[in-house]
mmCIF file of C-alpha atoms (C1' of nucleotides) in Angstrom:
data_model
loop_
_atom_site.group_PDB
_atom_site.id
_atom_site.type_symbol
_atom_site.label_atom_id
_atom_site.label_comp_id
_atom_site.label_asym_id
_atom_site.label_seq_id
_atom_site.Cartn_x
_atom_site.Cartn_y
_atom_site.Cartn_z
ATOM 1 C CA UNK F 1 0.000 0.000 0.000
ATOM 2 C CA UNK F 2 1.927 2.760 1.134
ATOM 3 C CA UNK F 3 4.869 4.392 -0.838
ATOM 4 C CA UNK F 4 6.666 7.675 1.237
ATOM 5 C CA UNK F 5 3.745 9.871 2.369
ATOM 6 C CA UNK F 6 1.810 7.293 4.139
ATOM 7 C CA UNK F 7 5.366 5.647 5.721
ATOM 8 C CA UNK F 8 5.982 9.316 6.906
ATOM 9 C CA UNK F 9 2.597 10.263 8.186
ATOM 10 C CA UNK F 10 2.655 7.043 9.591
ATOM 11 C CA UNK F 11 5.815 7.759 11.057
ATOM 12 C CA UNK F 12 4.761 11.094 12.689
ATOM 13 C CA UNK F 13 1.611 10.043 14.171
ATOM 14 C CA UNK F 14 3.054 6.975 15.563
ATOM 15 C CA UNK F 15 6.480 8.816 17.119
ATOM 16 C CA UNK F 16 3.994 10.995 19.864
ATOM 17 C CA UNK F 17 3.180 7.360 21.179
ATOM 18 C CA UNK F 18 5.825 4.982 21.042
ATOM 19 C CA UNK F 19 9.139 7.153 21.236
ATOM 20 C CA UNK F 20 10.175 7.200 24.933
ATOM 21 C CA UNK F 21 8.755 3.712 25.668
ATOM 22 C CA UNK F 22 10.086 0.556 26.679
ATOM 23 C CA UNK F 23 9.200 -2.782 24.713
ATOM 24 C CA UNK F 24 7.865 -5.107 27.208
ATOM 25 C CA UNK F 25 6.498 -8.005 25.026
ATOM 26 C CA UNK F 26 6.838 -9.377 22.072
ATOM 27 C CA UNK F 27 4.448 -11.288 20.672
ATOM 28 C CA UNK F 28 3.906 -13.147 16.828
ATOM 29 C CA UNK F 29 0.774 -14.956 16.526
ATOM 30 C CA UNK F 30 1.395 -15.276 12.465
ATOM 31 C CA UNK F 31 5.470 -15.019 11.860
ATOM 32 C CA UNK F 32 4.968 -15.559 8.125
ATOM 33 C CA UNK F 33 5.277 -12.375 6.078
ATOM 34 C CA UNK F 34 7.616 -11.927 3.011
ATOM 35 C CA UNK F 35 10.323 -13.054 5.097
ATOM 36 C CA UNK F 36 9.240 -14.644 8.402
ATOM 37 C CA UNK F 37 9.751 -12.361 11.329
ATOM 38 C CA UNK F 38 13.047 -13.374 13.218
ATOM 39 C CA UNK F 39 10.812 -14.111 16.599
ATOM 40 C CA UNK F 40 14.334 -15.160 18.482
ATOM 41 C CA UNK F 41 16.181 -11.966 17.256
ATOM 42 C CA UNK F 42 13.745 -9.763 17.473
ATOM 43 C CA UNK F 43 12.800 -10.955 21.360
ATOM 44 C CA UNK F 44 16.814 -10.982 21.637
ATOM 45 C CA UNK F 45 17.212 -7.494 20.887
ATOM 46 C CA UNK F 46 14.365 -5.384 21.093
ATOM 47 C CA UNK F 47 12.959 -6.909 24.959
ATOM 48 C CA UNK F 48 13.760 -4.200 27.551
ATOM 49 C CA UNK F 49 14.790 -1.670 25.313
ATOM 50 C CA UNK F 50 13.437 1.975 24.641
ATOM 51 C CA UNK F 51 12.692 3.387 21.558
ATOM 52 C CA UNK F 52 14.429 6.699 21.502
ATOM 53 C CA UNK F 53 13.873 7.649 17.945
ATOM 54 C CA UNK F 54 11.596 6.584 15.030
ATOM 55 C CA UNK F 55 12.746 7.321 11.393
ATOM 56 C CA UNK F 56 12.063 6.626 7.649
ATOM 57 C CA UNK F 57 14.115 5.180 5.072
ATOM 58 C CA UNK F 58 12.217 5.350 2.053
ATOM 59 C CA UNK F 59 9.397 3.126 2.448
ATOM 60 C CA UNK F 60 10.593 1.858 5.575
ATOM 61 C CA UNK F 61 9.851 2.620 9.024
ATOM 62 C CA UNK F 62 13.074 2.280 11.676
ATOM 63 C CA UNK F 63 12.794 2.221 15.255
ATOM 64 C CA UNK F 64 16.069 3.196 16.695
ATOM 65 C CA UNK F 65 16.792 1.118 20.320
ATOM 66 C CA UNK F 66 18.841 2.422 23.349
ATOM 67 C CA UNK F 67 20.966 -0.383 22.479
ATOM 68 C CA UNK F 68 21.733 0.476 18.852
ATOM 69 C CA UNK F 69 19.591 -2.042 17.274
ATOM 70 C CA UNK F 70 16.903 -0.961 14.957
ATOM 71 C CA UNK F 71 13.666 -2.807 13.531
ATOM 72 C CA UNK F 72 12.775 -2.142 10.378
ATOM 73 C CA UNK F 73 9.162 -2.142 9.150
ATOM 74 C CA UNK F 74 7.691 -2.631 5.701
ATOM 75 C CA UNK F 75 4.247 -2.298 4.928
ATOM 76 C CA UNK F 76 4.053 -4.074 1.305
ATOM 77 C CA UNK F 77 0.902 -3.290 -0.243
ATOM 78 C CA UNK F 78 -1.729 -4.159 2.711
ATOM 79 C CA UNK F 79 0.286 -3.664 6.091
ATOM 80 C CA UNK F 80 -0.987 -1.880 8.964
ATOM 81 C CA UNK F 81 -0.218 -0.696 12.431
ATOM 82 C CA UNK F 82 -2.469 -0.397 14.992
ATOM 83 C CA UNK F 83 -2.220 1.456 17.959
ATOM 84 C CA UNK F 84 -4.441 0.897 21.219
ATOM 85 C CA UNK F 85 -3.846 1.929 24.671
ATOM 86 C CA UNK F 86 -5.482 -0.843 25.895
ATOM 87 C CA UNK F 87 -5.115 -4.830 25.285
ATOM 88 C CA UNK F 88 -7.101 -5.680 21.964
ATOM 89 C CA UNK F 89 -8.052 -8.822 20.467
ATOM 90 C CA UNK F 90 -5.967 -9.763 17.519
ATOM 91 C CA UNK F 91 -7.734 -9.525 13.855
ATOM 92 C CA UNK F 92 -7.137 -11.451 11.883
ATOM 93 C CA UNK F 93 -3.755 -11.458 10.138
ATOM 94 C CA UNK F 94 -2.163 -10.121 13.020
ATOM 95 C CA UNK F 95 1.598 -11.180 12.716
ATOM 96 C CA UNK F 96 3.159 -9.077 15.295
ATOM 97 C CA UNK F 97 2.297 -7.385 18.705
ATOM 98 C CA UNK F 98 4.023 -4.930 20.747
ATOM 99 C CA UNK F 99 3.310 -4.225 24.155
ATOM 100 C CA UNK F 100 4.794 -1.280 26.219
ATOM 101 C CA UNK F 101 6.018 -1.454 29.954
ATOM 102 C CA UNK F 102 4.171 2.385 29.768
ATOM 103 C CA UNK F 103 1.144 1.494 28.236
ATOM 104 C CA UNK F 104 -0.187 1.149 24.833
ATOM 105 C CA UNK F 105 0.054 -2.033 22.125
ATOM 106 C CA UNK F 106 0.854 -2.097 18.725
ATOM 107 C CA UNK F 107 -0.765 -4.506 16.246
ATOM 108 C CA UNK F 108 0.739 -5.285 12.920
ATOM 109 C CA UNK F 109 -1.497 -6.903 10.414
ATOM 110 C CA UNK F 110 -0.716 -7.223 6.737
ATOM 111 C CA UNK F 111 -3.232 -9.615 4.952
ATOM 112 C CA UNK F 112 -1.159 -10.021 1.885
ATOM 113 C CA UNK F 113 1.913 -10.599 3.288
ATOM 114 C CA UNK F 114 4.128 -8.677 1.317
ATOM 115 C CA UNK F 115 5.311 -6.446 3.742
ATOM 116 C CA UNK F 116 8.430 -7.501 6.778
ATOM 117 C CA UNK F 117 9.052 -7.324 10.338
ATOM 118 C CA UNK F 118 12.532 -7.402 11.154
ATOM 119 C CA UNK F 119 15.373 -6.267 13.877
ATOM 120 C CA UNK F 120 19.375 -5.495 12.939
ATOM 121 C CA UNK F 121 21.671 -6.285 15.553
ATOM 122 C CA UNK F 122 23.761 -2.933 17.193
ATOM 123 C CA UNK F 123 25.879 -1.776 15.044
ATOM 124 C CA UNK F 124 24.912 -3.927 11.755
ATOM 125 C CA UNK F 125 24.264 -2.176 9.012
ATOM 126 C CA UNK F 126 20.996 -2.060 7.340
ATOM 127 C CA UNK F 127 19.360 -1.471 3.952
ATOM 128 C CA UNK F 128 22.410 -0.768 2.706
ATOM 129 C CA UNK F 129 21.619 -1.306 -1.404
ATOM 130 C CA UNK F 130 18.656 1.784 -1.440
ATOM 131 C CA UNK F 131 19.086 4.850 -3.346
ATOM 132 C CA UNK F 132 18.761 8.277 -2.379
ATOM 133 C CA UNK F 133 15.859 9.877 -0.707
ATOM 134 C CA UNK F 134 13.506 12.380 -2.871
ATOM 135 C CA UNK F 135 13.150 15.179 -0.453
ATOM 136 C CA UNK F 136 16.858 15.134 0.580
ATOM 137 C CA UNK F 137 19.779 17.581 -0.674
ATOM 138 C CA UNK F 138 21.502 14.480 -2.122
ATOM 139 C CA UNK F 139 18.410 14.295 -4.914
ATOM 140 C CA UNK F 140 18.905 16.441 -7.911
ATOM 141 C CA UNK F 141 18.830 16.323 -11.432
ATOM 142 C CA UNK F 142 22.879 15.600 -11.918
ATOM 143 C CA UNK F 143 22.139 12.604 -9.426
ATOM 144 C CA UNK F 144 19.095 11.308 -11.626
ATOM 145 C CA UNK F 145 20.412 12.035 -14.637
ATOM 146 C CA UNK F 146 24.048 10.014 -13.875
ATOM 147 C CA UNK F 147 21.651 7.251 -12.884
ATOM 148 C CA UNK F 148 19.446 7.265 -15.619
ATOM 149 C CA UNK F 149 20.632 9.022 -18.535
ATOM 150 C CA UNK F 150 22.323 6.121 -20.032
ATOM 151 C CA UNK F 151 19.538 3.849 -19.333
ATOM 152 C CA UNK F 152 16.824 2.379 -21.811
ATOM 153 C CA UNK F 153 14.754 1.229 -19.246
ATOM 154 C CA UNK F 154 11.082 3.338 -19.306
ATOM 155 C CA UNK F 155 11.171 6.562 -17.071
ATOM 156 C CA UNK F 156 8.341 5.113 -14.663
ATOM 157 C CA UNK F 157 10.074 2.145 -13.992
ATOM 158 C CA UNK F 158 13.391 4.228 -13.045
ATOM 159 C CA UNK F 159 11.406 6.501 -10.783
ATOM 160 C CA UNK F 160 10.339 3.603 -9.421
ATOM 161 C CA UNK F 161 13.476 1.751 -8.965
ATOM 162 C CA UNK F 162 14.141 2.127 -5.275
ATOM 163 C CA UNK F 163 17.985 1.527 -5.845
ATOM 164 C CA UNK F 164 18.153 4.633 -7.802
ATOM 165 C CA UNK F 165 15.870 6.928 -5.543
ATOM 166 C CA UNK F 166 13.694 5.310 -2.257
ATOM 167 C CA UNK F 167 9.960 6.077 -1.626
ATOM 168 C CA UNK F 168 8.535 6.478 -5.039
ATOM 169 C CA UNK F 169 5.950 3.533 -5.573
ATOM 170 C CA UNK F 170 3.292 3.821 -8.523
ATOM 171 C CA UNK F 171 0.913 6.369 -7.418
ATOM 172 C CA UNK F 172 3.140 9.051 -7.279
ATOM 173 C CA UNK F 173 5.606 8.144 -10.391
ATOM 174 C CA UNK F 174 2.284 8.148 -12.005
ATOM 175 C CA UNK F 175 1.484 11.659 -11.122
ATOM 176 C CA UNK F 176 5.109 12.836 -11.248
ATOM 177 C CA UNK F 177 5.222 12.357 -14.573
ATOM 178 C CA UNK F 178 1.962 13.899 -15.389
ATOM 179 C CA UNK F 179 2.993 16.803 -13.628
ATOM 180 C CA UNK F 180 6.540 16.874 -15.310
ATOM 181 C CA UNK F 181 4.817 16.031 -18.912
ATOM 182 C CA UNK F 182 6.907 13.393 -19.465
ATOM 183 C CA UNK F 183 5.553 9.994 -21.355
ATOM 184 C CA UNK F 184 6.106 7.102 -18.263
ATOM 185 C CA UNK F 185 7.453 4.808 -21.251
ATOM 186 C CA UNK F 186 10.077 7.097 -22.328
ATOM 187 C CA UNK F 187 13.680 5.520 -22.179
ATOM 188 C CA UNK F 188 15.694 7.518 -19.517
ATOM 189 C CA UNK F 189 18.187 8.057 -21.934
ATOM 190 C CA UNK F 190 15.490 10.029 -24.054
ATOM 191 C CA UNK F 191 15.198 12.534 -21.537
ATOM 192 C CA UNK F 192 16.445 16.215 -22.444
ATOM 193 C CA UNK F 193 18.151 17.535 -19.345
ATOM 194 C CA UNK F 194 15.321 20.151 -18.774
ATOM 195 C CA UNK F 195 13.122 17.405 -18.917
ATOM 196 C CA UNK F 196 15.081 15.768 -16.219
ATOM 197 C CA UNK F 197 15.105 19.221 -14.371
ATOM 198 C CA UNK F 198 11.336 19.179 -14.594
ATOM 199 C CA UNK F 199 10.973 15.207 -13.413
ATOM 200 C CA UNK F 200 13.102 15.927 -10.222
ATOM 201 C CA UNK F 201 10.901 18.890 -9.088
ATOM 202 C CA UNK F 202 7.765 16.951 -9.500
ATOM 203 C CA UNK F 203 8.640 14.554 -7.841
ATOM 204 C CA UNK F 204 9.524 16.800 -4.776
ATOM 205 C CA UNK F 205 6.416 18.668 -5.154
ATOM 206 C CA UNK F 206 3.590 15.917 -5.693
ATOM 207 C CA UNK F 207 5.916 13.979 -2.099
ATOM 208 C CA UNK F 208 5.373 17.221 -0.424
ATOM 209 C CA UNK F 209 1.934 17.947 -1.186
ATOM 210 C CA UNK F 210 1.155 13.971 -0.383
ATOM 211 C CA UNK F 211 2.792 14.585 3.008
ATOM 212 C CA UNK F 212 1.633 18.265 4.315
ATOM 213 C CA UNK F 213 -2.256 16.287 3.239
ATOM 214 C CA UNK F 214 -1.052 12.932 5.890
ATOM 215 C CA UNK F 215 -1.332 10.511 2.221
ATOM 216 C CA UNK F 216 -3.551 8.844 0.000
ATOM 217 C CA UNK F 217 -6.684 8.047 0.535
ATOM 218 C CA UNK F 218 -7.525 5.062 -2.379
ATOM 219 C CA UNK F 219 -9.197 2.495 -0.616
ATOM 220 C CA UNK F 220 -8.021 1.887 3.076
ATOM 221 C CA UNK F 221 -4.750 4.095 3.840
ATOM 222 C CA UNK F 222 -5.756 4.913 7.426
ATOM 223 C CA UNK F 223 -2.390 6.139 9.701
ATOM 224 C CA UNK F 224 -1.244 4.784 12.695
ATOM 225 C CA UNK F 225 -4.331 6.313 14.692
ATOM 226 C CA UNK F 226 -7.028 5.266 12.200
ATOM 227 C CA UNK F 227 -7.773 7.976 10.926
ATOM 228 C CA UNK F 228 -7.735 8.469 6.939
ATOM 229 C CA UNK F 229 -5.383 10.559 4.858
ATOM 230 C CA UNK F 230 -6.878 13.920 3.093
ATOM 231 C CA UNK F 231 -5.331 13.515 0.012
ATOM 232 C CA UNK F 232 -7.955 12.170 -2.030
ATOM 233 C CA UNK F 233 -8.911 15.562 -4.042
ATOM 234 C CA UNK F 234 -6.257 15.858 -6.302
ATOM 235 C CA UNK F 235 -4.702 12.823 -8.196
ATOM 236 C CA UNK F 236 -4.867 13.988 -11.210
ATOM 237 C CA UNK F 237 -4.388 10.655 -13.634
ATOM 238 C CA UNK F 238 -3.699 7.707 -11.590
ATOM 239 C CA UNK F 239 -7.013 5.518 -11.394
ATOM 240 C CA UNK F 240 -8.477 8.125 -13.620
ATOM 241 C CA UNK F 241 -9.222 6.386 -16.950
ATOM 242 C CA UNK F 242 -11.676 7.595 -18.998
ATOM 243 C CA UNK F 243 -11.928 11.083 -16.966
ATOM 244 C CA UNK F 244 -10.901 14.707 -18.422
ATOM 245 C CA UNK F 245 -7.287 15.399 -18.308
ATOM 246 C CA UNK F 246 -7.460 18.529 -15.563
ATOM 247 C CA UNK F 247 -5.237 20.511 -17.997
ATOM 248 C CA UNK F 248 -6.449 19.655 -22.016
ATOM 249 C CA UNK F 249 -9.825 17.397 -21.402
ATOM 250 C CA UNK F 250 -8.372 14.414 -22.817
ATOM 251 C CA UNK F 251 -9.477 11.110 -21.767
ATOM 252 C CA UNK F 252 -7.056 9.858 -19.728
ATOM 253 C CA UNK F 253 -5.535 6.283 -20.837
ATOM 254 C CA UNK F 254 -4.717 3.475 -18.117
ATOM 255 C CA UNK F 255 -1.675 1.377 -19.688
ATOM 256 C CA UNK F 256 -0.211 -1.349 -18.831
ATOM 257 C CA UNK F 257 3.846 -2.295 -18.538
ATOM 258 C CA UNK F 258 6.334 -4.443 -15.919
ATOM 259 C CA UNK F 259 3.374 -5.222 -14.687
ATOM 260 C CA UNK F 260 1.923 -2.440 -13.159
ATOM 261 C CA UNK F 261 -0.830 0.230 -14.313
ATOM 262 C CA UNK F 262 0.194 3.771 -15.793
ATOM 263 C CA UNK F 263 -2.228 6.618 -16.431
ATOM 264 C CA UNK F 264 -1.586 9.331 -19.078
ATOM 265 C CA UNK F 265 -2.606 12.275 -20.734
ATOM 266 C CA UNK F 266 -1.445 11.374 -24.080
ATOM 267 C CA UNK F 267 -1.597 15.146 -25.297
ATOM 268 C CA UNK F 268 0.330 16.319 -22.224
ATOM 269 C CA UNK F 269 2.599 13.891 -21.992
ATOM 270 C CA UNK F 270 5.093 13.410 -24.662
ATOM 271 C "C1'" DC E 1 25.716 -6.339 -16.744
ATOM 272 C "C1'" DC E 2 20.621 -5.250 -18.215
ATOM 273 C "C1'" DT E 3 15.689 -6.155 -18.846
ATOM 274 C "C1'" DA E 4 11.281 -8.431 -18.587
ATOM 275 C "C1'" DT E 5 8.307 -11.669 -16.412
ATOM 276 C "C1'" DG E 6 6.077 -14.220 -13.063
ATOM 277 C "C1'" DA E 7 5.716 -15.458 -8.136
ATOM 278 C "C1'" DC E 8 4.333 -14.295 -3.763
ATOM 279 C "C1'" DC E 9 -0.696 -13.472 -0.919
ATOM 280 C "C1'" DT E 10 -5.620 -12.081 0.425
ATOM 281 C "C1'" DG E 11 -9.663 -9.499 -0.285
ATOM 282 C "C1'" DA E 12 -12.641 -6.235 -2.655
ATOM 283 C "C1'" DA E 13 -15.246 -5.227 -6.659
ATOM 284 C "C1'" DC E 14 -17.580 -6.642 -10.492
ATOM 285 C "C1'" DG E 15 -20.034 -9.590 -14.068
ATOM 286 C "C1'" DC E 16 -22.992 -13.344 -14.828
ATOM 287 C "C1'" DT I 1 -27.034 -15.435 -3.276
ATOM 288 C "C1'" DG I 2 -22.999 -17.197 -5.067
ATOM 289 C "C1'" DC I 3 -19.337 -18.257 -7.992
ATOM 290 C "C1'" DG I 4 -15.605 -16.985 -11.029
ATOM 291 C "C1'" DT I 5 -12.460 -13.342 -12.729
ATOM 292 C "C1'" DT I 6 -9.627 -9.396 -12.295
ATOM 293 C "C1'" DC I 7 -7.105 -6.176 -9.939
ATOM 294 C "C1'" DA I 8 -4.495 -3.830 -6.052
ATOM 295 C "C1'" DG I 9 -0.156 1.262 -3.204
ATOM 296 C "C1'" DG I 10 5.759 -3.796 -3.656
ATOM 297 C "C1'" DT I 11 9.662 -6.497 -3.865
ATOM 298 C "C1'" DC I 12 12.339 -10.513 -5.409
ATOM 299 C "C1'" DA I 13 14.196 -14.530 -8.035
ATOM 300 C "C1'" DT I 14 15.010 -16.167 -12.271
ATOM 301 C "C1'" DA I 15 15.275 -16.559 -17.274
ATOM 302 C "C1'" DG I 16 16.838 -14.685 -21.463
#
DNA sequence: CCTATGACCTGAACGC
DNA sequence: TGCGTTCAGGTCATAG
């Protein structure tokens, strides 16, 4: 489900209840998930510690320990966490639950099971092999274009390529490019560099807008609290096929490549 | 190395 | 009502 917006609003509206406290319990009532959860490791390292910061590395969310470890979450397409400041029963496809010596419980259920629950030892490195993140200094077009101006792969799919830059999922390559007027099945090394120019500041702007609005609302983004994310106005092609194009009144076309659905403006989008 | 494809899962929405 | 089909925000392994 969620690509950087939703990670980071879920990030903020969990931090207010979970940095500060101490894991108590560690529970897994379903350890398979993409990878199955590392029960032992994760007891091993995470029991009896505090969580003194939470973070986001593109589409994953990292708990920092007082002991240097960190677990790393990933949502996949259908994960949630669920806080409660009281015991809860478990839904179904609950995999793991946190309990806090302060109060509060956190359920993580992903039904589809794409998504991963995992701890790194102190000290170990983790997630070594990502790119860069979007709304960092280290983004910019030289960056994107060394990465991708040699490439024939199709523009979407290097926007989406979370070795080259971390975060961007489908939704919002699909609207980057619409905002960038950019074809998504361009070969990178078609790309003029203004055109490059253009790409990197939409993708900044349409991640900024998604976060200052708390995420997508498509079917069931809800954050950390429950509540929904207000971001539903204004995507402007994705899951729009057959609508007006909100610049020319074209029809918007849904296309499909690697797998995954595109929307575009064919007049705006060259 | 690069690229494309299918596998991994469940559930919601839709057509008949 | 129910059954079958298609599709979904993401990675990952493997084949060519």
């Amino acid at each position: 489900m969620p690509e950087l917006p939703e990670v980071e609003t879920i990030r903020r509206s969990l931090e207010s209840y979970i940095v500060g406290k101490t894991i108590e319990d560690v529970q897994v009532p379903q350890p398979r998930l993409r990878r199955p959860v590392p029960v032992a490791e994760l007891k091993r390292w995470a029991l009896g510690q505090r969580i003194v910061r939470l973070d986001r590395r593109g589409k994953y969310l990292l708990w920092h320990l007082q002991n240097n470890a960190v677990v790393a979450i990933h949502l996949g397409m259908s994960g949630r966490l669920g806080y409660y400041t009281e015991v809860t029963a478990c839904e179904k496809h609950t995999h793991v639950i946190v309990t806090f010596a302060e109060g509060g419980v956190l359920h993580f259920r992903d039904p589809r099971r794409f998504g991963s629950f995992d701890v790194f030892e102190p000290g170990r490195a983790c997630l070594q092999q990502m790119g860069v993140e979007p709304l960092s200094a280290d983004y910019s077009r030289d960056y994107f274009s060394a990465k991708c101006g040699d490439s024939k792969r199709a523009i979407k799919t290097l926007l989406m390529d979370q070795k080259i830059v971390v975060g961007v999922g489908n939704i919002y390559a699909t609207e980057a490019l619409f905002l960038a007027g950019i074809h998504p099945l361009r070969p990178g090394l078609s790309l003029q560099p203004d055109e490059v120019q253009r790409l990197c500041a939409a993708v900044v702007t349409i991640l900024n807008r998604a976060v200052a609005r708390g995420g997508t609302t498509l079917n069931d983004f809800r954050d950390a609290r429950g509540e929904p994310g207000f971001f539903q106005m204004d995507l402007a092609v994705y899951d729009q096929a057959g609508k007006a194009c909100p610049n020319c009144g074209t029809a918007i076309r849904k296309i499909v490549f690697n797998g995954r659905s595109a929307y575009v403006c064919e007049t705006c989008q060259q």
